[in-house]
Coordinates of C-alpha atoms in Angstrom, one line a residue:
X299 CA 0.0 0.0 0.0
X300 CA 1.5 3.4 -0.9
X301 CA 2.8 5.5 2.0
X302 CA 2.3 9.2 1.3
X303 CA 4.6 10.6 4.0
X304 CA 4.9 14.2 3.1
X305 CA 3.0 17.2 1.8
X306 CA 5.3 17.3 -1.2
X307 CA 4.3 13.8 -2.2
X308 CA 0.7 14.7 -1.6
X309 CA 1.1 17.6 -4.0
X310 CA 2.7 15.3 -6.6
X311 CA 0.0 12.7 -6.3
X312 CA -2.8 15.3 -6.6
X313 CA -1.0 16.9 -9.6
X314 CA -0.9 13.5 -11.3
X315 CA -4.7 13.1 -10.7
X316 CA -5.3 16.6 -12.0
X317 CA -3.7 15.7 -15.3
X318 CA -6.9 14.0 -16.2
X319 CA -9.1 17.0 -15.4
X320 CA -9.6 18.0 -19.0
X321 CA -11.2 14.6 -19.7
X322 CA -13.5 15.2 -16.7
X323 CA -15.1 18.2 -18.4
X324 CA -12.9 21.0 -16.9
X325 CA -10.7 22.1 -19.8
X326 CA -8.7 25.3 -19.9
X327 CA -10.1 28.1 -21.9
X328 CA -7.7 29.1 -24.6
X329 CA -6.5 32.6 -25.1
X330 CA -9.2 34.6 -26.9
X331 CA -11.9 31.9 -26.4
X332 CA -15.3 33.5 -25.4
X333 CA -16.6 33.0 -21.9
X334 CA -18.7 29.9 -21.3
X335 CA -22.5 30.1 -21.7
X336 CA -23.5 30.1 -18.1
X337 CA -27.2 30.3 -18.7
X338 CA -27.7 34.0 -18.1
X339 CA -30.2 35.8 -20.2
X340 CA -30.9 39.4 -21.1
X341 CA -34.1 40.0 -19.1
X342 CA -32.5 40.3 -15.6
X343 CA -29.8 42.6 -17.1
X344 CA -32.4 44.9 -18.6
X345 CA -34.3 45.1 -15.3
X346 CA -31.0 45.8 -13.5
X347 CA -30.1 48.6 -15.9
X348 CA -33.5 50.3 -15.6
X349 CA -33.3 50.2 -11.8
X350 CA -29.7 51.5 -11.7
X351 CA -30.7 54.6 -13.6
X352 CA -33.0 55.6 -10.8
X353 CA -30.6 55.0 -7.9
X354 CA -28.6 57.5 -5.9
X355 CA -24.9 57.0 -5.2
X356 CA -25.7 56.2 -1.5
X357 CA -28.1 53.5 -2.7
X358 CA -25.6 52.1 -5.1
X359 CA -22.9 51.9 -2.4
X360 CA -25.3 50.3 0.0
X361 CA -26.0 47.5 -2.5
X362 CA -22.4 46.4 -2.2
X363 CA -22.6 45.5 1.4
X364 CA -23.7 42.3 3.1
X365 CA -23.9 42.8 6.8
X366 CA -24.6 40.8 9.9
X367 CA -27.6 41.9 12.0
X368 CA -28.3 41.1 15.6
X369 CA -31.7 39.6 16.7
X370 CA -34.3 37.1 15.9
X371 CA -36.7 39.6 14.4
X372 CA -36.4 42.6 12.1
X373 CA -38.2 45.1 14.4
X374 CA -38.4 43.7 17.9
X375 CA -35.0 42.4 19.1
X376 CA -34.3 41.2 22.6
X377 CA -32.6 43.9 24.7
X378 CA -29.1 42.4 24.3
X379 CA -29.4 42.3 20.5
X380 CA -30.8 45.8 20.4
X381 CA -27.7 47.0 22.4
X382 CA -25.4 45.1 20.0
X383 CA -27.0 46.7 17.0
X384 CA -26.6 50.1 18.7
X385 CA -23.0 49.4 19.5
X386 CA -22.0 48.2 16.1
X387 CA -24.3 50.2 13.8
X388 CA -25.9 53.0 15.7
X389 CA -29.4 51.7 15.3
X390 CA -31.6 49.5 17.5
X391 CA -33.1 47.1 15.0
X392 CA -32.1 45.1 11.9
X393 CA -34.8 46.9 9.9
X394 CA -33.3 50.3 10.8
X395 CA -29.9 49.0 9.7
X396 CA -31.2 47.9 6.3
X397 CA -32.9 51.3 5.8
X398 CA -30.0 53.4 7.0
X399 CA -27.3 51.9 4.8
X400 CA -29.5 50.7 1.8
X401 CA -28.1 47.3 2.3
X402 CA -27.8 44.9 -0.6
X403 CA -27.6 41.8 1.6
X404 CA -27.7 40.3 5.1
X405 CA -25.9 37.3 6.4
X406 CA -27.4 35.1 9.1
X407 CA -25.4 33.7 12.1
X408 CA -26.5 31.5 14.9
X409 CA -24.4 33.6 17.4
X410 CA -26.2 36.7 16.3
X411 CA -29.5 35.0 17.2
X412 CA -30.8 34.9 13.6
X413 CA -31.3 31.2 13.3
X414 CA -33.3 30.0 16.3
X415 CA -36.0 27.9 14.5
X416 CA -37.4 27.7 10.9
X417 CA -40.6 29.8 11.5
X418 CA -38.6 32.5 13.2
X419 CA -36.0 32.5 10.4
X420 CA -38.7 32.9 7.8
X421 CA -40.3 35.7 9.9
X422 CA -37.0 37.5 10.1
X423 CA -36.4 37.2 6.4
X424 CA -39.8 38.6 5.6
X425 CA -39.3 41.5 8.0
X426 CA -36.0 42.4 6.5
X427 CA -37.4 42.3 3.0
X428 CA -40.3 44.6 4.0
X429 CA -37.7 47.0 5.4
X430 CA -35.7 46.9 2.1
X431 CA -38.7 47.2 -0.1
X432 CA -39.9 50.2 1.9
X433 CA -36.9 52.2 0.7
X434 CA -37.0 54.7 -2.1
X435 CA -35.3 52.3 -4.6
X436 CA -37.5 49.3 -3.5
X437 CA -34.7 46.7 -3.9
X438 CA -35.1 43.4 -2.2
X439 CA -32.3 41.9 -0.1
X440 CA -30.1 39.0 -1.0
X441 CA -30.2 37.1 2.4
X442 CA -27.3 34.6 2.8
X443 CA -25.7 32.2 5.3
X444 CA -23.0 29.5 5.6
X445 CA -24.9 26.2 5.3
X446 CA -22.2 23.9 4.0
X447 CA -23.6 21.0 6.1
X448 CA -21.2 18.7 7.9
X449 CA -19.2 20.7 10.3
X450 CA -20.5 24.1 9.1
X451 CA -24.2 24.6 9.6
X452 CA -25.9 27.7 10.9
X453 CA -29.4 26.2 10.7
X454 CA -30.0 23.1 12.7
X455 CA -32.8 20.6 13.5
X456 CA -35.6 20.4 12.6
X457 CA -34.2 21.5 9.3
X458 CA -32.6 18.7 7.3
X459 CA -28.9 18.3 8.1
X460 CA -26.9 16.5 5.3
X461 CA -23.5 15.0 5.0
X462 CA -20.7 17.5 4.5
X463 CA -18.3 17.9 1.6
X464 CA -15.7 15.3 2.5
X465 CA -18.3 12.7 3.4
X466 CA -19.8 13.3 -0.1
X467 CA -16.3 13.0 -1.5
X468 CA -16.1 9.6 0.3
X469 CA -19.4 8.6 -1.2
X470 CA -18.1 9.6 -4.6
X471 CA -21.5 10.2 -6.2
X472 CA -22.2 13.4 -8.1
X473 CA -25.8 12.5 -8.2
X474 CA -25.9 12.3 -4.3
X475 CA -24.0 15.6 -4.1
X476 CA -26.4 17.3 -6.4
X477 CA -29.4 15.8 -4.6
X478 CA -28.0 17.0 -1.2
X479 CA -27.6 20.5 -2.5
X480 CA -31.1 20.5 -4.1
X481 CA -32.6 19.5 -0.7
X482 CA -30.5 22.1 1.2
X483 CA -31.3 24.8 -1.3
X484 CA -35.0 24.1 -1.3
X485 CA -35.1 24.4 2.5
X486 CA -33.1 27.6 2.5
X487 CA -35.3 29.2 -0.1
X488 CA -38.4 28.4 2.1
X489 CA -36.7 30.3 4.9
X490 CA -36.2 33.3 2.7
X491 CA -32.4 32.6 2.3
X492 CA -31.5 32.9 -1.3
X493 CA -27.7 32.7 -1.3
X494 CA -25.7 29.9 0.3
X495 CA -21.9 30.2 0.8
X496 CA -21.4 26.7 -0.6
X497 CA -19.9 24.6 -2.1
X498 CA -16.3 24.7 -1.0
X499 CA -14.2 24.2 -4.1
X500 CA -10.8 24.0 -2.3
X501 CA -8.7 21.0 -2.9
X502 CA -7.4 19.8 0.5
X503 CA -3.9 18.5 -0.1
X504 CA -2.5 19.5 3.3
X505 CA -3.5 17.3 6.3
X506 CA -2.4 20.2 8.6
X507 CA -4.9 22.6 7.1
X508 CA -6.7 24.0 10.1
X509 CA -9.6 25.7 8.4
X510 CA -10.6 23.6 5.4
X511 CA -10.1 19.9 6.0
X512 CA -13.4 18.1 5.8
X513 CA -15.1 21.1 4.4
X514 CA -13.4 20.1 1.1
X515 CA -14.6 17.2 -1.1
X516 CA -11.0 15.9 -1.1
X517 CA -7.5 16.0 -2.6
X518 CA -8.2 14.9 -6.1
X519 CA -8.8 18.0 -8.2
X520 CA -10.9 16.1 -10.8
X521 CA -13.2 14.6 -8.2
X522 CA -13.5 18.0 -6.4
X523 CA -14.4 19.7 -9.7
X524 CA -17.1 17.2 -10.5
X525 CA -18.7 17.3 -7.0
X526 CA -18.5 21.1 -6.8
X527 CA -20.2 21.5 -10.2
X528 CA -22.9 19.0 -9.1
X529 CA -23.6 21.0 -6.0
X530 CA -23.7 24.3 -8.0
X531 CA -26.4 22.7 -10.2
X532 CA -28.2 21.4 -7.2
X533 CA -28.4 24.7 -5.2
X534 CA -29.3 26.8 -8.2
X535 CA -31.8 24.2 -9.4
X536 CA -33.5 24.9 -6.1
X537 CA -33.7 28.6 -6.9
X538 CA -30.8 30.0 -4.7
X539 CA -27.4 31.3 -5.5
X540 CA -24.5 29.0 -5.0
X541 CA -21.1 30.3 -4.0
X542 CA -17.9 28.5 -5.0
X543 CA -15.2 29.3 -2.4
X544 CA -12.4 30.2 -1.6
X545 CA -10.8 31.5 -4.8
X546 CA -8.0 31.0 -5.8
X547 CA -7.9 27.9 -3.4
X548 CA -7.5 27.5 0.3
X549 CA -6.7 23.8 0.4
X550 CA -2.9 23.9 1.0
X551 CA -2.6 26.4 3.9
X552 CA -1.4 25.8 7.4
X553 CA -2.7 29.1 8.8
X554 CA -6.4 29.8 9.6
X555 CA -7.3 33.0 7.7
X556 CA -9.7 33.9 10.5
X557 CA -6.7 34.5 12.8
X558 CA -3.8 35.1 10.4
X559 CA -2.7 35.6 6.8
X560 CA -1.9 32.3 5.1
X561 CA 0.6 32.0 2.3
X562 CA 0.1 29.3 -0.4
X563 CA 3.4 28.4 -2.0
X564 CA 2.1 26.6 -5.1
X565 CA 3.9 27.4 -8.3
X566 CA 1.8 28.7 -11.1
X567 CA 1.9 25.3 -12.7
X568 CA 0.8 23.6 -9.5
X569 CA -2.0 26.1 -9.0
X570 CA -3.3 25.4 -12.6
X571 CA -3.2 21.6 -12.0
X572 CA -4.4 21.4 -8.4
X573 CA -6.5 24.5 -7.4
X574 CA -8.0 25.8 -10.7
X575 CA -10.0 22.8 -11.9
X576 CA -12.9 23.0 -9.4
X577 CA -13.4 26.8 -9.9
X578 CA -13.2 26.3 -13.6
X579 CA -15.9 23.6 -13.3
X580 CA -18.1 25.8 -11.1
X581 CA -17.9 28.6 -13.6
X582 CA -18.8 26.2 -16.5
X583 CA -21.7 25.0 -14.4
X584 CA -23.0 28.6 -14.2
X585 CA -22.2 29.4 -10.6
X586 CA -23.8 32.7 -9.5
X587 CA -21.1 33.7 -7.0
X588 CA -17.4 33.1 -6.3
X589 CA -16.0 33.9 -2.8
X590 CA -12.5 35.2 -2.4
X591 CA -9.8 33.8 -0.1
X592 CA -7.8 35.9 2.4
X593 CA -4.6 34.2 1.3
X594 CA -1.4 35.3 -0.3
X595 CA -0.3 33.4 -3.5
X596 CA 3.0 34.8 -4.6
X597 CA 3.0 32.8 -7.8
X598 CA -0.2 34.5 -8.9
X599 CA 0.5 38.0 -7.4
X600 CA 3.9 38.8 -6.0
X601 CA 2.7 42.0 -4.2
X602 CA 2.0 40.3 -0.9
X603 CA -1.7 41.3 -1.0
X604 CA -4.3 38.7 -0.1
X605 CA -6.3 37.4 -3.0
X606 CA -9.3 39.4 -1.8
X607 CA -7.4 42.6 -2.6
X608 CA -5.5 41.3 -5.7
X609 CA -6.5 42.6 -9.1
X610 CA -4.2 40.2 -10.9
X611 CA -6.0 37.3 -9.2
X612 CA -9.6 38.5 -9.2
X613 CA -9.7 40.4 -12.5
X614 CA -6.8 38.9 -14.3
X615 CA -7.5 35.2 -13.5
X616 CA -11.1 34.8 -12.3
X617 CA -12.7 37.3 -14.8
X618 CA -10.3 37.1 -17.8
X619 CA -8.8 33.6 -17.7
X620 CA -11.8 31.7 -16.4
X621 CA -14.4 34.0 -18.0
X622 CA -16.5 34.4 -14.8
X623 CA -19.3 37.0 -15.3
X624 CA -21.1 36.6 -12.0
X625 CA -20.8 38.2 -8.6
X626 CA -17.5 38.1 -6.6
X627 CA -18.0 38.3 -2.9
X628 CA -15.2 38.8 -0.4
X629 CA -14.8 36.3 2.5
X630 CA -15.8 38.0 5.7
X631 CA -13.9 41.3 6.1
X632 CA -13.7 40.9 9.9
X633 CA -11.2 38.1 9.5
X634 CA -7.6 38.7 10.4
X635 CA -6.3 37.5 7.1
X636 CA -7.6 40.6 5.2
X637 CA -7.0 43.1 8.0
X638 CA -3.3 42.7 8.7
X639 CA -1.9 44.8 6.0
X640 CA -4.4 47.6 5.6
X641 CA -6.9 49.3 7.9
X642 CA -10.6 48.7 8.0
X643 CA -11.2 51.9 6.1
X644 CA -9.0 50.9 3.2
X645 CA -9.9 47.2 2.8
X646 CA -13.4 47.8 1.2
X647 CA -11.9 50.3 -1.3
X648 CA -9.1 48.0 -2.3
X649 CA -11.4 45.0 -2.6
X650 CA -13.5 46.9 -5.1
X651 CA -10.5 48.0 -7.0
X652 CA -9.4 44.4 -7.2
X653 CA -12.7 43.3 -8.7
X654 CA -15.0 42.3 -5.8
X655 CA -18.7 43.1 -6.0
X656 CA -20.1 42.2 -2.6
X657 CA -18.3 43.3 0.6
X658 CA -19.1 40.7 3.3
X659 CA -19.5 41.6 7.0
X660 CA -17.1 44.4 7.5
X661 CA -16.2 44.8 11.2
X662 CA -17.2 48.4 11.1
X663 CA -20.0 48.9 8.6
X664 CA -20.4 52.6 9.1
X665 CA -16.7 53.2 8.5
X666 CA -16.6 50.9 5.5
X667 CA -19.7 52.6 4.0
X668 CA -18.2 56.1 4.5
X669 CA -14.9 55.0 3.1
X670 CA -16.4 53.7 -0.2
X671 CA -18.5 56.9 -0.6
X672 CA -15.4 59.0 0.1
X673 CA -13.4 57.1 -2.4
X674 CA -16.0 57.8 -5.1
X675 CA -16.2 61.5 -4.2
X676 CA -12.4 61.8 -4.3
X677 CA -12.1 60.0 -7.6
X678 CA -10.2 57.0 -6.2
X679 CA -13.1 54.9 -7.3
X680 CA -15.3 55.9 -10.2
X681 CA -19.0 55.7 -10.0
X682 CA -18.9 53.6 -13.1
X683 CA -16.8 51.0 -11.2
X684 CA -19.5 51.0 -8.5
X685 CA -22.2 50.5 -11.1
X686 CA -20.5 47.5 -12.6
X687 CA -20.8 45.7 -9.3
X688 CA -24.3 46.9 -8.6
X689 CA -25.5 45.7 -12.0
X690 CA -24.1 42.2 -11.3
X691 CA -25.8 42.2 -7.9
X692 CA -29.2 43.5 -9.2
X693 CA -29.0 41.0 -12.1
X694 CA -28.4 38.2 -9.6
X695 CA -31.4 39.3 -7.5
X696 CA -33.6 39.4 -10.7
X697 CA -32.4 36.0 -11.8
X698 CA -33.2 34.5 -8.4
X699 CA -36.7 35.9 -8.6
X700 CA -36.4 38.3 -5.7
X701 CA -38.1 41.2 -7.5
X702 CA -41.2 39.1 -8.2
X703 CA -41.2 36.8 -5.1
X704 CA -39.2 38.2 -2.2
X705 CA -41.2 36.7 0.6
X706 CA -41.9 33.3 2.1
X707 CA -44.7 32.0 4.4
X708 CA -45.3 29.8 7.4
X709 CA -47.1 27.4 5.1
X710 CA -44.1 27.1 2.8
X711 CA -41.8 26.4 5.8
X712 CA -44.1 23.7 7.2
X713 CA -44.4 22.0 3.8
X714 CA -40.7 22.2 3.0
X715 CA -38.3 22.3 5.9
X716 CA -37.3 19.0 7.6
X717 CA -39.9 16.9 5.8
X718 CA -39.9 13.1 6.2
X719 CA -38.9 12.8 2.5
X720 CA -35.9 15.1 3.0
X721 CA -34.8 13.4 6.2
X722 CA -35.0 10.0 4.6
X723 CA -32.9 11.2 1.6
X724 CA -30.3 12.6 4.0
X725 CA -30.0 9.1 5.6
X726 CA -29.8 7.5 2.2
X727 CA -27.0 9.8 1.1
X728 CA -25.1 9.3 4.3
X729 CA -25.3 5.5 4.1
X730 CA -22.8 5.6 1.2
X731 CA -20.2 7.8 3.0
X732 CA -18.9 6.0 6.1
X733 CA -15.4 4.6 5.4
X734 CA -14.1 1.4 7.0
X735 CA -10.4 2.0 7.3
X736 CA -9.3 -1.1 9.2
X737 CA -10.9 -4.4 10.3
X738 CA -7.9 -6.8 10.6
X739 CA -9.6 -9.4 12.8
X740 CA -13.0 -9.1 11.2
X741 CA -14.5 -7.6 14.4
X742 CA -17.0 -5.7 12.4
X743 CA -19.9 -5.9 12.0
X744 CA -20.7 -6.2 15.6
X745 CA -23.4 -8.8 16.5
X746 CA -25.8 -7.9 19.3
X747 CA -26.2 -11.6 20.0
X748 CA -22.5 -12.1 20.8
X749 CA -21.4 -8.6 21.8
X750 CA -24.5 -7.0 23.2
X751 CA -22.8 -4.6 25.7
X752 CA -21.1 -1.6 24.0
X753 CA -19.4 1.4 25.6
X754 CA -19.2 4.6 23.6
X755 CA -16.7 7.3 24.8
X756 CA -14.2 9.8 23.6
X757 CA -14.5 13.2 22.0
X758 CA -17.9 14.9 22.5
X759 CA -17.8 18.2 20.6
X760 CA -20.7 20.6 20.6
X761 CA -23.0 20.2 17.6
X762 CA -22.1 22.4 14.6
X763 CA -25.6 23.8 14.6
X764 CA -26.2 23.6 18.3
X765 CA -29.3 21.5 17.9
X766 CA -28.1 17.9 17.8
X767 CA -25.7 15.5 19.6
X768 CA -23.6 15.0 21.6
X769 CA -22.0 12.4 19.4
X770 CA -21.3 9.7 22.0
X771 CA -25.0 9.8 23.1
X772 CA -26.2 9.7 19.5
X773 CA -24.1 6.6 18.7
X774 CA -25.2 4.9 21.8
X775 CA -28.8 5.7 21.1
X776 CA -28.6 4.5 17.5
X777 CA -26.9 1.2 18.5
X778 CA -29.4 0.6 21.2
X779 CA -32.2 1.0 18.6
X780 CA -30.3 -1.7 16.5
X781 CA -30.4 -4.3 19.3
X782 CA -27.4 -3.5 21.4
X783 CA -27.2 -2.3 25.0
X784 CA -25.0 0.7 24.4
X785 CA -24.0 3.3 27.0
X786 CA -22.2 6.7 26.5
X787 CA -19.6 7.1 29.2
X788 CA -17.4 10.3 29.7
X789 CA -13.8 9.8 28.6
X790 CA -12.4 10.3 32.2
X791 CA -14.4 7.3 33.4
X792 CA -14.2 5.0 30.4
X793 CA -11.1 3.1 31.5
X794 CA -12.5 2.4 34.9
X795 CA -15.6 0.6 33.6
X796 CA -14.4 -0.7 30.2
X797 CA -13.8 -4.3 31.4
X798 CA -17.5 -4.8 31.8
X799 CA -18.3 -4.3 28.1
X800 CA -18.1 -6.5 25.0
X801 CA -16.8 -3.7 22.7
X802 CA -15.5 -0.2 23.2
X803 CA -16.2 2.6 20.7
X804 CA -14.0 5.7 21.0
X805 CA -14.7 8.9 19.1
X806 CA -11.6 10.9 18.1
X807 CA -11.4 14.4 16.9
X808 CA -8.4 15.9 15.2
X809 CA -5.8 13.9 17.1
X810 CA -2.4 15.8 17.0
X811 CA 1.0 14.3 16.3
X812 CA 2.8 12.8 19.3
X813 CA 1.4 12.2 22.7
X814 CA -2.1 13.6 23.5
X815 CA -5.0 12.9 25.9
X816 CA -6.8 11.1 23.0
X817 CA -3.9 8.8 22.3
X818 CA -3.6 8.1 26.1
X819 CA -7.3 7.2 26.2
X820 CA -7.1 4.8 23.3
X821 CA -4.0 3.2 24.7
X822 CA -5.7 2.7 28.1
X823 CA -8.8 1.2 26.5
X824 CA -6.7 -1.2 24.3
X825 CA -4.9 -2.4 27.5
X826 CA -8.2 -3.7 29.0
X827 CA -8.3 -6.4 26.4
X828 CA -11.8 -5.5 25.2
X829 CA -11.9 -4.9 21.4
X830 CA -11.6 -1.2 20.6
X831 CA -13.1 0.5 17.5
X832 CA -11.8 3.9 16.7
X833 CA -14.3 6.3 15.1
X834 CA -12.7 9.4 13.6
X835 CA -15.6 11.9 13.7
X836 CA -13.8 14.7 11.8
X837 CA -10.5 14.4 10.0
X838 CA -9.7 10.8 8.9
X839 CA -6.0 11.4 9.6
X840 CA -6.6 10.4 13.3
X841 CA -6.0 6.7 12.4
X842 CA -2.3 7.3 11.7
X843 CA -1.8 9.1 15.1
X844 CA -3.2 6.4 17.4
X845 CA -2.3 2.9 18.4
X846 CA -3.8 0.2 16.2
X847 CA -7.4 -0.6 17.1
X848 CA -9.4 -3.7 16.4
X849 CA -11.2 -1.6 13.7
X850 CA -11.3 2.0 12.5
X851 CA -14.0 4.1 10.8
X852 CA -14.1 7.6 9.4
X853 CA -17.4 9.6 9.4
X854 CA -16.0 13.1 8.4
X855 CA -18.4 14.9 10.8
X856 CA -20.2 14.3 14.1
X857 CA -23.7 15.5 12.9
X858 CA -26.5 13.0 13.7
X859 CA -27.0 12.0 10.1
X860 CA -23.4 10.8 9.7
X861 CA -23.4 9.1 13.2
X862 CA -26.6 7.3 12.3
X863 CA -24.9 6.0 9.2
X864 CA -21.8 4.9 11.2
X865 CA -24.0 3.1 13.7
X866 CA -25.6 1.1 10.9
X867 CA -22.2 0.2 9.5
X868 CA -21.1 -0.9 12.9
X869 CA -24.1 -3.1 13.3
X870 CA -23.9 -4.5 9.7
X871 CA -27.3 -3.3 8.6
X872 CA -25.4 -1.2 6.0
X873 CA -22.3 -2.3 4.3
X874 CA -19.4 0.3 4.4
X875 CA -19.1 1.9 1.0
X876 CA -17.1 5.1 1.5
X877 CA -13.6 5.5 0.1
X878 CA -11.0 7.9 1.4
X879 CA -11.2 11.1 -0.6
X880 CA -7.8 12.1 0.8
X881 CA -4.7 10.0 1.5
X882 CA -3.7 9.4 5.2
X883 CA 0.0 10.0 5.1
X884 CA 2.0 6.9 6.1
X885 CA -1.1 4.7 6.3
X886 CA -3.6 4.7 3.5
X887 CA -3.7 5.9 -0.1
X888 CA -6.4 8.0 -1.7
X889 CA -9.4 5.7 -2.5
X890 CA -8.7 3.2 0.3
X891 CA -11.8 1.8 2.0
X892 CA -12.9 -1.7 3.0
X893 CA -16.2 -3.5 3.0
X894 CA -17.2 -6.6 5.0
X895 CA -15.4 -9.7 3.9
X896 CA -12.5 -7.5 2.6
X897 CA -9.5 -7.4 4.9
X898 CA -7.3 -5.4 2.6
X899 CA -3.5 -5.6 2.3
X900 CA -2.9 -3.6 5.5
X901 CA -6.2 -3.5 7.2

């Protein structure tokens, strides 16, 4: 079995896979070749031009901004949320914020108390739309959120939660990826959310990547391209704008751009082979929006500016080389990666000069808004440049039906969100994603007749959406429903009681190199003599950083839908079908995955 021991060899392996990308439908566009036909038509453009002619400069600038708001309603926030709005924006309510700054968009966050429950979310969306449409220009909002699924989900149960990107990569089905996006998009649209910041188009070739990891479909550029394009079609087929992110590719960074400024050291040739194909595929699929990355890529722009502020990257490559004609949105402007080199007053202006259209969540909206206005008034930015972006934004809103149907309803929420059909589809999709990494003694599947008593312990992270879990309890509950007597036990007590069980399941989460509490726990459990099954509930790399267990699985997330799938694999009611979408350095090659009766060469 190949041992991929270094990031350099991972890059070489991914580059070899990328050599077939043209055959997968993601060819390069030759010099002078016209842009791809992305399905856009003239009617939204005509509507946008007519509206633009009636707008003031202040209204045009406002359309560029997508801001957070605090509170669960547009007009009646709780006291703490009203105070937060006053502190950050100088207004009490979200509706006042929309009106004051003529906002083009709003982004929802759980921590801002925007996503408490589906009926509440729909009510907030409608309230914000009423505020926007009451303005002189009568322009609806583009309401957005990060609902990637897997480990990034702002909206939780009872909405349908689906497998995340790397789980879909393990499943390897473009049909499943498209179906998942169609379900997700349909539910978001019913909540009044018409733009999702998904799919992630980054190719994760760096196991140490702290911010992408399982948010990526995998390390094979061709597979990532196919799955990203499938999800673009799924989301937009549901009537919402998809967003391919993070251009020009965040998959080989070792710094989290939320807290620092990553540098990606790919050569231009490596970038073309590894990072470009998924974005090219998304553009060819007609993606509405591309999100920038706050990363420095010297091979593409030697200035040292992050891609969000780089005209050579956003205009030279994304617009001119790839032929993208849609909306370019920045990653959040409150992230450290874009704030380290320039002040918060300069970043919005520089982003627009680079080729961005939407300015996402500036840390100080009043300052950012004033800065763009001042740049136009001083001539640093022309009003024509502002209008180019506003036209793209208005055209997108028209294309997504916001001018004709901006509202939702309680009846639509009830008929769409978290339906039995959607929940069953989520379980069906997840069933093909769990990866059996090792089963050397054929311990799995477990049989409740011979091993009825199962202990579940280990990492117990909070639910990504705050509405499900904890993972050990979910696994224990699902196994009990399948005929076992399964008990969730805290990690600090597991070793004391382990000898009384027939099998031990230990959940692991991002195990570091070397000694760690998780490694100590697994070692202690193995020493009891009771068979131990390792369940990597986030990154599959854990298996190479732990003592050898009797069996090992990868689930790629700890959401309930993926843990239910894992429980069924453990019990043998579903055969494991997932294949590693990334190599595990030193242990398993890309594509490794066992099924029952298959021991494998090094299982």
